XYZ file of C-alpha atoms in Angstrom:
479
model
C -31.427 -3.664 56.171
C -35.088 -3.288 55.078
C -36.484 -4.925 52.120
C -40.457 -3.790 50.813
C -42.801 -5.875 49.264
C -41.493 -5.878 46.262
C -38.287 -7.129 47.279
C -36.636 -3.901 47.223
C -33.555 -3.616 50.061
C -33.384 -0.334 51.174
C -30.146 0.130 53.160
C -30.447 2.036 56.474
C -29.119 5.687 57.525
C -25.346 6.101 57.423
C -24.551 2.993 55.417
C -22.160 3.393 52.627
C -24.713 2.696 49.628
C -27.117 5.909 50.942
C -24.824 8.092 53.510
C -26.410 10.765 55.849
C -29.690 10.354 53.061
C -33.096 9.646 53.249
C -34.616 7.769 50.533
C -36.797 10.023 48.009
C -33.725 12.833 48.865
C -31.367 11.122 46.030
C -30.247 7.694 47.095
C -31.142 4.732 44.693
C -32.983 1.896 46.407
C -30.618 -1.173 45.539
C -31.689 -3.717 43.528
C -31.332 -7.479 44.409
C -29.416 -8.737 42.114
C -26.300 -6.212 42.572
C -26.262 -7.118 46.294
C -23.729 -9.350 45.753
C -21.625 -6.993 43.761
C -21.803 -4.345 45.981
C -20.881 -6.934 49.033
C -17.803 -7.910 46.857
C -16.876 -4.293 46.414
C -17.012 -2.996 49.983
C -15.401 -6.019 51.781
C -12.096 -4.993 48.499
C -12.170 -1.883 49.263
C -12.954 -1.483 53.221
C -11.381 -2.861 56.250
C -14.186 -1.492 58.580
C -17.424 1.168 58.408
C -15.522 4.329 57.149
C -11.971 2.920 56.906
C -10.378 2.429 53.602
C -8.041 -0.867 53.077
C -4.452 -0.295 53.324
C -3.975 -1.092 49.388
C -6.367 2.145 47.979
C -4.447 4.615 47.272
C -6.401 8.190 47.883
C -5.407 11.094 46.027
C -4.798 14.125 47.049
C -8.013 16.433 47.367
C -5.650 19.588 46.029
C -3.818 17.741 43.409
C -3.233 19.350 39.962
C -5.387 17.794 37.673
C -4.285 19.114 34.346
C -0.290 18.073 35.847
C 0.125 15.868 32.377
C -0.913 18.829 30.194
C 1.766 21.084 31.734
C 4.220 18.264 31.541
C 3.993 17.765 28.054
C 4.366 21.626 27.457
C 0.479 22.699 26.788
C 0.343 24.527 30.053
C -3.149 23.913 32.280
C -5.171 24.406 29.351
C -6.353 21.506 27.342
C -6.055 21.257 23.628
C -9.209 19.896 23.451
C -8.006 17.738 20.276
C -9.073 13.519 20.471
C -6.506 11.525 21.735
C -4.766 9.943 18.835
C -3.777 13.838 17.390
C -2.289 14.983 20.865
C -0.777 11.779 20.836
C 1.220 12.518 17.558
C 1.884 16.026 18.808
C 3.578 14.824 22.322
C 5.465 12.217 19.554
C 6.814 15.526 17.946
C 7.585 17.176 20.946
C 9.289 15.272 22.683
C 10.840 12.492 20.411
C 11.536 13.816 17.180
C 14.579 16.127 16.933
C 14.318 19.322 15.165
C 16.949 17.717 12.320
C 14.648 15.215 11.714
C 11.266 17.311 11.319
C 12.862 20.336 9.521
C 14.515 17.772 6.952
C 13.165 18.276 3.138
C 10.633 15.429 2.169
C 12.150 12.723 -0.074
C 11.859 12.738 -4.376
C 9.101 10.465 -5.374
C 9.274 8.427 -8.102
C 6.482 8.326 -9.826
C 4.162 6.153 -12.417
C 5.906 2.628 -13.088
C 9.599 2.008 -12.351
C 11.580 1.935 -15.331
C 15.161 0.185 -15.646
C 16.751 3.270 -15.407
C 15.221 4.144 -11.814
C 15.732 0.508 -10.965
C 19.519 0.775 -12.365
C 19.969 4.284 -10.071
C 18.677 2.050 -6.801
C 20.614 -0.265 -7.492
C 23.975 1.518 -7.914
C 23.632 3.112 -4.657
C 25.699 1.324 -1.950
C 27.258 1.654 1.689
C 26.998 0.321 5.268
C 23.905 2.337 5.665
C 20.989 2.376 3.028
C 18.148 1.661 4.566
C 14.640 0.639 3.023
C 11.581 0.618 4.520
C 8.276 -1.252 3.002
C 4.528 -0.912 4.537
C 1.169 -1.765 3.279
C -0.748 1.926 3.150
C -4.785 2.867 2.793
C -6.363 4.601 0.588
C -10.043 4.908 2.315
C -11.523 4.110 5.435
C -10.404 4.107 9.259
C -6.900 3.585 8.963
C -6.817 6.940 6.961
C -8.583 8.988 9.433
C -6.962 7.663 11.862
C -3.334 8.417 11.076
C -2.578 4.186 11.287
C -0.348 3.869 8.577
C 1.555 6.899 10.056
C 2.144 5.531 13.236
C 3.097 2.019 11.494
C 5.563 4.480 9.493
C 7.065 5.674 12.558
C 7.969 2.446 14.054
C 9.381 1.595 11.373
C 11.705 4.646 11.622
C 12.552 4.357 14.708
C 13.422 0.706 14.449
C 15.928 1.877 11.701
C 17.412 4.264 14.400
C 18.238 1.489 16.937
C 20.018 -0.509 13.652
C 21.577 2.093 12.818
C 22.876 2.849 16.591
C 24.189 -0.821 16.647
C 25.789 -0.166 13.086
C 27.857 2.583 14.926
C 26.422 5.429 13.076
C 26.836 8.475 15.324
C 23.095 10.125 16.742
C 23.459 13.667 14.409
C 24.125 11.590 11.626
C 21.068 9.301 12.108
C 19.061 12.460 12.502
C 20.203 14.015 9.251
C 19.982 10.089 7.440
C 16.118 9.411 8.551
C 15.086 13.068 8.835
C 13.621 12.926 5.002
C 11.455 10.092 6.437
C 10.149 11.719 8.848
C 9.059 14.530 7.190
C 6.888 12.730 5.320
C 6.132 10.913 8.921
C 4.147 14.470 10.093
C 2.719 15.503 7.169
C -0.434 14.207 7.474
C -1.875 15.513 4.420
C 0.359 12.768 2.859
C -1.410 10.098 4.624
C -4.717 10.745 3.374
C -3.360 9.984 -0.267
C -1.849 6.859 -0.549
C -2.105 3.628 -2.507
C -1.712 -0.021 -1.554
C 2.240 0.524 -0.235
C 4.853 2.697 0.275
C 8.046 1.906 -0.089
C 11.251 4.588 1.060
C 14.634 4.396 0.305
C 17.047 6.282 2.369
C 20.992 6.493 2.056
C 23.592 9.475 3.145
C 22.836 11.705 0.464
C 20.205 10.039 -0.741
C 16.577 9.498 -0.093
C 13.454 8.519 -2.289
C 10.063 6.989 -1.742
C 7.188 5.621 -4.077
C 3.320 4.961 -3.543
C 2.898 1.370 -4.449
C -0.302 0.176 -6.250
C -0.045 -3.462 -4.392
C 0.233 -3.621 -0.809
C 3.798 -4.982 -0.071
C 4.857 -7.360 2.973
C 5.813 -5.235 5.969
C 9.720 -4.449 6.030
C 12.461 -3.147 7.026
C 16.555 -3.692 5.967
C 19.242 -1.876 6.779
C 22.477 -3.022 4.331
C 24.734 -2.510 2.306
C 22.314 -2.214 -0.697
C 18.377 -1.353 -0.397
C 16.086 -4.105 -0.923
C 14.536 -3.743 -4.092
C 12.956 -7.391 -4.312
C 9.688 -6.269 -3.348
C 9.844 -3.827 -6.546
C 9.088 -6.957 -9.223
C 6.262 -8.023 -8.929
C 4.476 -4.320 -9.368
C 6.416 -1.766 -10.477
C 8.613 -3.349 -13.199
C 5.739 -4.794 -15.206
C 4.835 -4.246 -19.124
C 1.105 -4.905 -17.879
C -0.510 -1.567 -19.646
C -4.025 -1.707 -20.502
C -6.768 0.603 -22.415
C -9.733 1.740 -21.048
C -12.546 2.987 -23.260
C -15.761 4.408 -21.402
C -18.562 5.013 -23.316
C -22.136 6.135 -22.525
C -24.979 7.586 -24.910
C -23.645 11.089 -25.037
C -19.592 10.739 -24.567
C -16.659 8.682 -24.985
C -13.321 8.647 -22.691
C -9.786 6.982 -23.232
C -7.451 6.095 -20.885
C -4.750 4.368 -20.186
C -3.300 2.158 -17.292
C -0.765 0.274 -15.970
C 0.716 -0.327 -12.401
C 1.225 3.067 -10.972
C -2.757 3.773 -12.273
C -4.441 5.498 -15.240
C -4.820 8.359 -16.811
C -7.069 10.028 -19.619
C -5.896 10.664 -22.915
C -7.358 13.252 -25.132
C -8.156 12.282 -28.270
C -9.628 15.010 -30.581
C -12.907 14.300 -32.177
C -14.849 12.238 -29.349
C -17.844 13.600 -27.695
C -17.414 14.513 -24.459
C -19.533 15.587 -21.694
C -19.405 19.522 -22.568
C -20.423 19.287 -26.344
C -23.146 17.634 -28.003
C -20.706 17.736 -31.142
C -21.105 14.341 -32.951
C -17.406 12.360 -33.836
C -15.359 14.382 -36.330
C -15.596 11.853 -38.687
C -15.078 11.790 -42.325
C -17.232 9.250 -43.407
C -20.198 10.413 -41.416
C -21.976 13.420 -43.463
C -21.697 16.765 -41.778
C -25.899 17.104 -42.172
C -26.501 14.235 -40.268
C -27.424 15.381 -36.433
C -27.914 11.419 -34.923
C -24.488 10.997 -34.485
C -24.594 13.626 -31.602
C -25.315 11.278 -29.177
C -27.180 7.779 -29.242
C -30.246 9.075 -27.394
C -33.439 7.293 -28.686
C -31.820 6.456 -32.055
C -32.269 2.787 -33.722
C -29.662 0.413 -33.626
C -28.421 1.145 -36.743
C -27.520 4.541 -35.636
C -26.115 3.496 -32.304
C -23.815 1.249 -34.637
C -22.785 3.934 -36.438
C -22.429 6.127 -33.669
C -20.015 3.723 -32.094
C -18.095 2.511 -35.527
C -17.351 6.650 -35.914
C -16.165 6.270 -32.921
C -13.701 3.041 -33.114
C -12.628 5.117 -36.200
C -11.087 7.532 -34.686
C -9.367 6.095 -32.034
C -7.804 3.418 -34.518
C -6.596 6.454 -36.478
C -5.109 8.866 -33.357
C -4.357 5.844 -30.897
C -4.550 2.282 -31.436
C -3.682 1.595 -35.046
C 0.197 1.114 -33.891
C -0.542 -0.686 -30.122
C -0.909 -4.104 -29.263
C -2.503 -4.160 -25.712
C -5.883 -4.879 -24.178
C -8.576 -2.213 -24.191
C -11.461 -3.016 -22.532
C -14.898 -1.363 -22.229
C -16.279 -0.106 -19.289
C -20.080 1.391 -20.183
C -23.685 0.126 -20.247
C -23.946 -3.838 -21.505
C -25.714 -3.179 -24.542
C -23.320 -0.425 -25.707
C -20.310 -2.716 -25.064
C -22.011 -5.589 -26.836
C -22.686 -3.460 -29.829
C -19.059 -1.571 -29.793
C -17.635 -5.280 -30.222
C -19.397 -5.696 -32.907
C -18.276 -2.755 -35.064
C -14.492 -2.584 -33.282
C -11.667 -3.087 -35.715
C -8.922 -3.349 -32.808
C -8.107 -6.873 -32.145
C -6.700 -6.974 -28.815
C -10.232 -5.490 -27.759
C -10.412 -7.993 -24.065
C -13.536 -10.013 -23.973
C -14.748 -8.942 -21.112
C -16.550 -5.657 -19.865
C -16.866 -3.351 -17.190
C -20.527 -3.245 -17.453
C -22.970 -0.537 -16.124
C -23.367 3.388 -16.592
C -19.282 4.393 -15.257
C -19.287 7.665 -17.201
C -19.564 9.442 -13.260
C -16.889 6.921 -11.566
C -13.676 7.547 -9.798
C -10.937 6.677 -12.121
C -9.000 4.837 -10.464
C -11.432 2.648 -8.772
C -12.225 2.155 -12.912
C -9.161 1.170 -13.337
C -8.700 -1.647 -10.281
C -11.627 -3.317 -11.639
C -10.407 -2.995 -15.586
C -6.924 -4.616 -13.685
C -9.034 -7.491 -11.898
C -10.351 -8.375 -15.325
C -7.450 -8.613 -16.937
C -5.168 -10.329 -14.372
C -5.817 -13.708 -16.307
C -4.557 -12.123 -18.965
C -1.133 -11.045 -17.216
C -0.898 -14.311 -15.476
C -0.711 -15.558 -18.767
C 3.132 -14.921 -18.849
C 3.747 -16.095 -15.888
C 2.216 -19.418 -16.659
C 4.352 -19.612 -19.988
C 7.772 -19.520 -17.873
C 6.757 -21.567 -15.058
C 5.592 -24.604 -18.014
C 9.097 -23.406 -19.919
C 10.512 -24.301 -16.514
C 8.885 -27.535 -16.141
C 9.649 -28.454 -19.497
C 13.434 -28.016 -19.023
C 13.792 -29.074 -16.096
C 15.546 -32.389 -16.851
C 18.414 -30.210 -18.402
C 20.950 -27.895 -17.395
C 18.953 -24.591 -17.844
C 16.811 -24.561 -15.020
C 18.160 -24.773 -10.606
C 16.794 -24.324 -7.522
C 19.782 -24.527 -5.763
C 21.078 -21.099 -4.261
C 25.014 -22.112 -4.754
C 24.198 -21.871 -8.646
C 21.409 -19.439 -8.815
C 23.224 -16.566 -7.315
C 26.570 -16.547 -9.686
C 24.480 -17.547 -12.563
C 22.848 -13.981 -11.941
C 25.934 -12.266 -11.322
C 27.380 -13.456 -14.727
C 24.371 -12.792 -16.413
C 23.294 -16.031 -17.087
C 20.045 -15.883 -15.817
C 16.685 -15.731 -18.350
C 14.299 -15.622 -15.714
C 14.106 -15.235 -11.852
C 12.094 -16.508 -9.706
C 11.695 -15.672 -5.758
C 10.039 -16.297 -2.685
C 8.239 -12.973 -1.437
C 9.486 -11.401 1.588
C 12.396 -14.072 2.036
C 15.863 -13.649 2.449
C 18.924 -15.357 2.438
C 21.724 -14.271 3.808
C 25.565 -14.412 2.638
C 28.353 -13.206 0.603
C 29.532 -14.179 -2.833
C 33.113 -12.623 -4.276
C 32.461 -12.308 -8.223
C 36.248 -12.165 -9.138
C 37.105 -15.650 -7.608
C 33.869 -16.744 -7.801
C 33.054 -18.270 -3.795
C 30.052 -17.668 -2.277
C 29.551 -18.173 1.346
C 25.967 -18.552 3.071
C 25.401 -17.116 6.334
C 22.247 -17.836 8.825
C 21.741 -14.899 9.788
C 22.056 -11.097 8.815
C 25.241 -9.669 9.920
C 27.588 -6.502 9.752
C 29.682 -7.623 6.771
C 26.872 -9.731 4.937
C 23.985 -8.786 2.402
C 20.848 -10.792 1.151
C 21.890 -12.997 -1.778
C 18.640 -13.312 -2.883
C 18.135 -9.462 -3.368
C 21.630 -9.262 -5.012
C 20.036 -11.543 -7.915
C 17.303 -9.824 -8.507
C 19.189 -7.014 -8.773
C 21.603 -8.215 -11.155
C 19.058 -10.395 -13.166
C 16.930 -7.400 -13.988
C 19.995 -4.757 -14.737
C 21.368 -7.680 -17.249
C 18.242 -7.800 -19.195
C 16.677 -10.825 -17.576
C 12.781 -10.343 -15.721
C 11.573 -11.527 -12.119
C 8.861 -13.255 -10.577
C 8.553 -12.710 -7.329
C 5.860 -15.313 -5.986
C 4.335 -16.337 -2.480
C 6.238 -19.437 -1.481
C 3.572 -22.243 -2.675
C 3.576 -20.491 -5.933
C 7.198 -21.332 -6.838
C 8.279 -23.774 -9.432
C 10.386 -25.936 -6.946
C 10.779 -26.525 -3.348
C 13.431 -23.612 -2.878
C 13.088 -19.552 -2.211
C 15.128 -19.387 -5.536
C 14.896 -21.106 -9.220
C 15.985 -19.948 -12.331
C 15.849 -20.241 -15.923
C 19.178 -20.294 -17.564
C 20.347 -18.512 -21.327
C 22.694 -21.075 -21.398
């Protein structure tokens, strides 16, 4: 082996590196420093000049090369799709049964959970309900992607194996998930999600929801579904106001867990008139009130108080929520200053917002205000504190859980995604606590919840260093 002056080796004729080539006729002069590598490579792969080692497989120089394709179905020509959407195709090919993909899409229930959806949940029952819980996207990657999809589909076929070892027969299974997995291959559905999704899914039954907070990962399949994960977002009395403002317009809306939405109030400039407020104390002559433009405070002022008018009169004059500002700082300073609303929040969502998304307005209205709703919160847990030397408050699950099923139970508190498993007879009153989930057993702790909300009482469901006491349960007692 030859080696020039720059310290080039150039291998000779016939050697593996530059076969039956001269150099300057396409072989690459070798560089030093992959000598080694190459050494390595030919003493792994050879046994002797032109003899492969017994462990290298060589395939066949006629082999079919587009074999998988016509395997799968797609024939020899390629779909020419990327990987992850043939991927999901194959899945419905060759996984999914017709029963499941032809199934009609679950109801969703929409905007925040009221007591009567809750109550409907609830009342459903059997050896096979089966709920399903997964944090979702609304942007980014993971949408394009199809991730939450695939995470979806796990989860549905983990529910098949559970329900395989509950005894329910394959046809059935197919005709119980198939709901959920039509909205498994719709992938238009992925692309327009919030935070979590949560699906319910019973014979006869099925339902899902988009969930504004993303929930803990989940899946149960009971006697009951597991509607503990439901408290903390979607049975809350946390609704808000939103008022954007800018020079030339002036929006309303209103928000609460599920999002926001606008609500028309006649007389307000919008963005397609330059019509000033229709208000009767402003003189129909008077042509500043169209819109703020260069006009002096006093008119800005005005302009604003015209507007606080009205909404006092249509909306607000009756409501006892926050409202809070979203708009350009001096605008909001001077609107607080004229405002006759006084739940009007102290803080603003400052900066010109009369172009935003909604509902990115109305995350950051609900990040100002969460000290606000913690504020509840914070008066049970000191309530709880405060009576905790007497007999309304435990920790301990053998009183918690009949305390909720007699209705005894003010307020609930729980440990997020934890469960405890058992049964309790409410006619002779004996509860029995089981380690582990079984075929004749349910989780106590979603059994409470259940019961504390449908008799009136409300539930906090916290992260585990959040709770009041030492215990995945406490409660406050009526009596």
């Amino acid at each position: 082996m030859g080696k020039d002056r720059n310290g080039t080796f150039h291998p000779g004729k016939g050697k593996p590196s530059g076969a039956n080539k001269e150099e300057g006729l396409g072989a690459q002069a070798t560089p030093p420093e992959k000598m080694n590598e190459y050494n390595e490579m030919t003493e792994k792969y050879t046994s002797g000049p032109d003899e492969l080692a017994p462990n290298v497989h060589l395939l066949h120089p006629n082999r079919n090369t587009s074999k998988a394709n016509t395997s799968r179905g797609y024939g020899t020509k390629t779909s020419g799709k990327p990987d992850h959407e043939k991927e999901q195709e194959d899945n419905a090919r060759n996984r999914v049964p017709a029963a499941q993909t032809d199934a009609a899409p679950p109801e969703e229930l929409h905007g925040v959970l009221t007591k009567d959806d809750f109550s409907q949940l609830a009342s459903i029952s059997g050896k096979y309900c089966v709920s399903i819980y997964i944090p979702t996207h609304e942007s980014g990657e993971a949408v394009n992607e199809l991730s939450d999809a695939v995470l979806f589909k796990n989860k549905l076929q983990e529910a098949e194996k559970l329900l395989q070892e509950k005894g329910l027969k394959q046809p059935d299974i197919a005709k119980l998930l198939g709901p959920g997995y039509a909205l498994a291959y719709d992938n238009g559905f992925w692309r327009s999600q919030l935070a979590g999704l949560a699906l319910f899914l019973a014979p006869g039954f099925s339902c899902f929801m988009r969930m504004p907070a993303a929930p803990p990962e989940q899946l149960v399949v009971n006697t009951l579904f597991q509607l503990s994960p439901l408290a903390p977002a979607m049975l809350t009395t946390e609704s808000f106001y939103l008022l954007v403002i800018s020079r030339h317009t002036a929006k309303l809306f209103k928000g609460d867990a599920s999002g926001m939405n606008e609500i028309k109030v006649a007389g307000l400039p919008d963005s397609t008139t330059t019509n000033r407020p229709e208000d009767p104390g402003i003189a129909s002559g008077d042509t500043n009130y169209q819109g703020i433009g260069g006009a002096s405070n006093n008119n800005s002022a005005a302009y604003l108080k015209a507007i606080d008018d009205i909404l006092f009169r249509e909306v607000l004059h009756n409501e006892n929520i926050p409202l809070v500002l979203a708009g350009p700082e001096e605008l909001t300073a001077l609107y607080r200053s004229v405002t006759a609303y006084a739940q009007l929040y102290p803080e603003a969502v400052t900066g010109n917002r009369e172009y935003e998304d909604i509902q990115a307005l109305c995350r950051q209205a609900r990040t100002l205000l969460q000290p606000y709703f913690n504020g509840e919160l914070q008066k049970v847990k000191e309530r709880y504190a405060n009576q905790s030397a007497t007999g309304l408050t435990s920790s301990i699950v053998a009183d918690v859980i009949p305390a909720a099923h007699y209705g005894q139970v003010d307020t609930l508190f729980v440990a997020n995604n934890t469960q405890t498993w058992g049964t309790f007879d409410e006619m002779n009153n004996t509860l029995r606590v089981d380690d582990d989930m079984t075929g004749d057993n349910e989780d106590l702790l979603n059994k409470a919840v259940i019961k504390t909300i449908t008799n009136g009482g409300q539930v906090f469901t916290l992260e585990r260093e959040e709770m009041p006491a030492d215990s995945p349960v406490a409660a406050l007692m009526r009596y």
